[in-house]
C-alpha positions in Angstrom: 0.0 0.0 0.0 1.4 3.4 -1.0 1.3 6.5 1.1 -1.5 8.0 -1.1 -3.7 4.9 -0.7 -3.8 5.0 3.1 -7.0 6.0 4.7 -7.3 8.2 7.8 -8.2 5.0 9.8 -5.0 3.3 8.7 -3.0 6.3 9.7 -4.7 6.4 13.1 -4.0 2.7 13.6 -0.4 3.2 12.7 -0.1 6.1 15.1 -1.7 4.0 17.9 0.7 1.2 17.2 3.7 3.5 17.4 2.4 5.0 20.7 2.1 1.5 22.2 5.7 0.7 21.1 6.9 4.0 22.5 5.1 3.3 25.8 6.7 -0.1 26.0 10.2 1.3 25.3 9.7 4.1 27.9 8.6 1.5 30.5 11.7 -0.6 29.8 14.0 2.4 30.1 12.3 3.4 33.4 12.8 -0.1 34.8 16.5 0.0 33.9 16.8 3.5 35.4 15.3 2.3 38.7 18.6 1.8 40.6 16.9 1.1 43.9 14.8 -1.8 42.5 17.8 -3.2 40.7 19.9 -3.0 43.8 17.2 -4.8 45.8 17.0 -7.5 43.1 20.7 -8.0 43.3 20.7 -8.2 47.1 17.9 -10.8 47.0 19.8 -12.8 44.3 23.0 -12.7 46.4 21.1 -13.8 49.6 19.5 -16.7 47.8 22.9 -17.8 46.4 24.6 -17.5 49.8 21.7 -19.4 51.5 22.1 -22.2 49.0 25.9 -22.4 49.6 25.4 -22.4 53.4 22.8 -25.2 53.1 25.3 -27.2 50.9 28.1 -26.7 53.4 25.8 -27.8 56.3 24.9 -30.9 54.4 28.5 -31.7 53.6 29.6 -31.2 57.2 26.8 -33.3 58.6 27.6 -36.1 56.1 31.3 -35.9 57.0 30.6 -35.9 60.7 28.2 -38.9 60.4 30.8 -40.8 58.4 33.6 -40.0 60.9 31.3 -41.2 63.7 30.5 -44.4 61.9 34.2 -45.0 61.2 35.1 -44.5 64.8 32.4 -46.8 66.0 33.4 -49.4 63.4 37.1 -49.1 64.4 36.5 -49.3 68.2 36.0 -52.9 69.3 33.1 -53.5 71.7 35.5 -54.6 74.5 37.4 -51.3 74.4 34.2 -49.3 74.4 32.8 -51.3 77.3 36.1 -50.9 79.2 36.1 -47.2 78.7 32.5 -46.9 79.9 33.3 -49.0 83.0 36.4 -46.9 83.8 34.4 -43.7 83.4 31.7 -45.1 85.7 34.3 -46.2 88.3 36.0 -42.8 88.2 32.6 -41.1 88.7 31.7 -43.3 91.6 35.1 -42.7 93.3 34.8 -38.9 92.8 31.3 -38.9 94.4 32.6 -41.0 97.3 35.7 -38.8 97.9 34.9 -35.2 96.7 37.8 -33.5 98.6 40.7 -35.2 96.8 39.0 -34.6 93.5 38.5 -30.9 94.4 42.2 -30.6 95.4 43.3 -32.1 92.1 41.0 -29.8 90.2 42.2 -26.8 92.1 45.8 -27.8 91.5 45.2 -28.2 87.8 43.5 -24.8 87.6 46.4 -23.2 89.4 48.9 -24.8 87.0 46.9 -23.5 84.0 46.6 -20.0 85.5 50.3 -19.9 86.4 51.2 -21.1 82.9 49.1 -18.4 81.3 50.5 -15.7 83.5 54.1 -16.9 82.9 53.6 -17.1 79.1 52.3 -13.5 78.9 55.5 -12.1 80.4 
């Protein structure tokens, strides 16, 4: 269709179409120029990425800890574990029966630690 063959309705439709395209372009430019919104989007994106990495790290650490715990329990014979439990029980019973020697030993150990710290700071 040539320019001379266009009707006023065709011209009006063309103008309306051009206005819509211009409005879309202006809206896109306004969105790009909205620095605050873009900064907020970037913050949200970074938070989501960081949260994902933290979750992955937690899962990895938990899996590693569970594996180490399982290896330790597999490597420890039952007799050693039972013996250690019995020794701990015996030590606890003796400490409850004789609290003064245990307190003296604890106080001495605390004194040694405090003395060592004071000496090392000089």
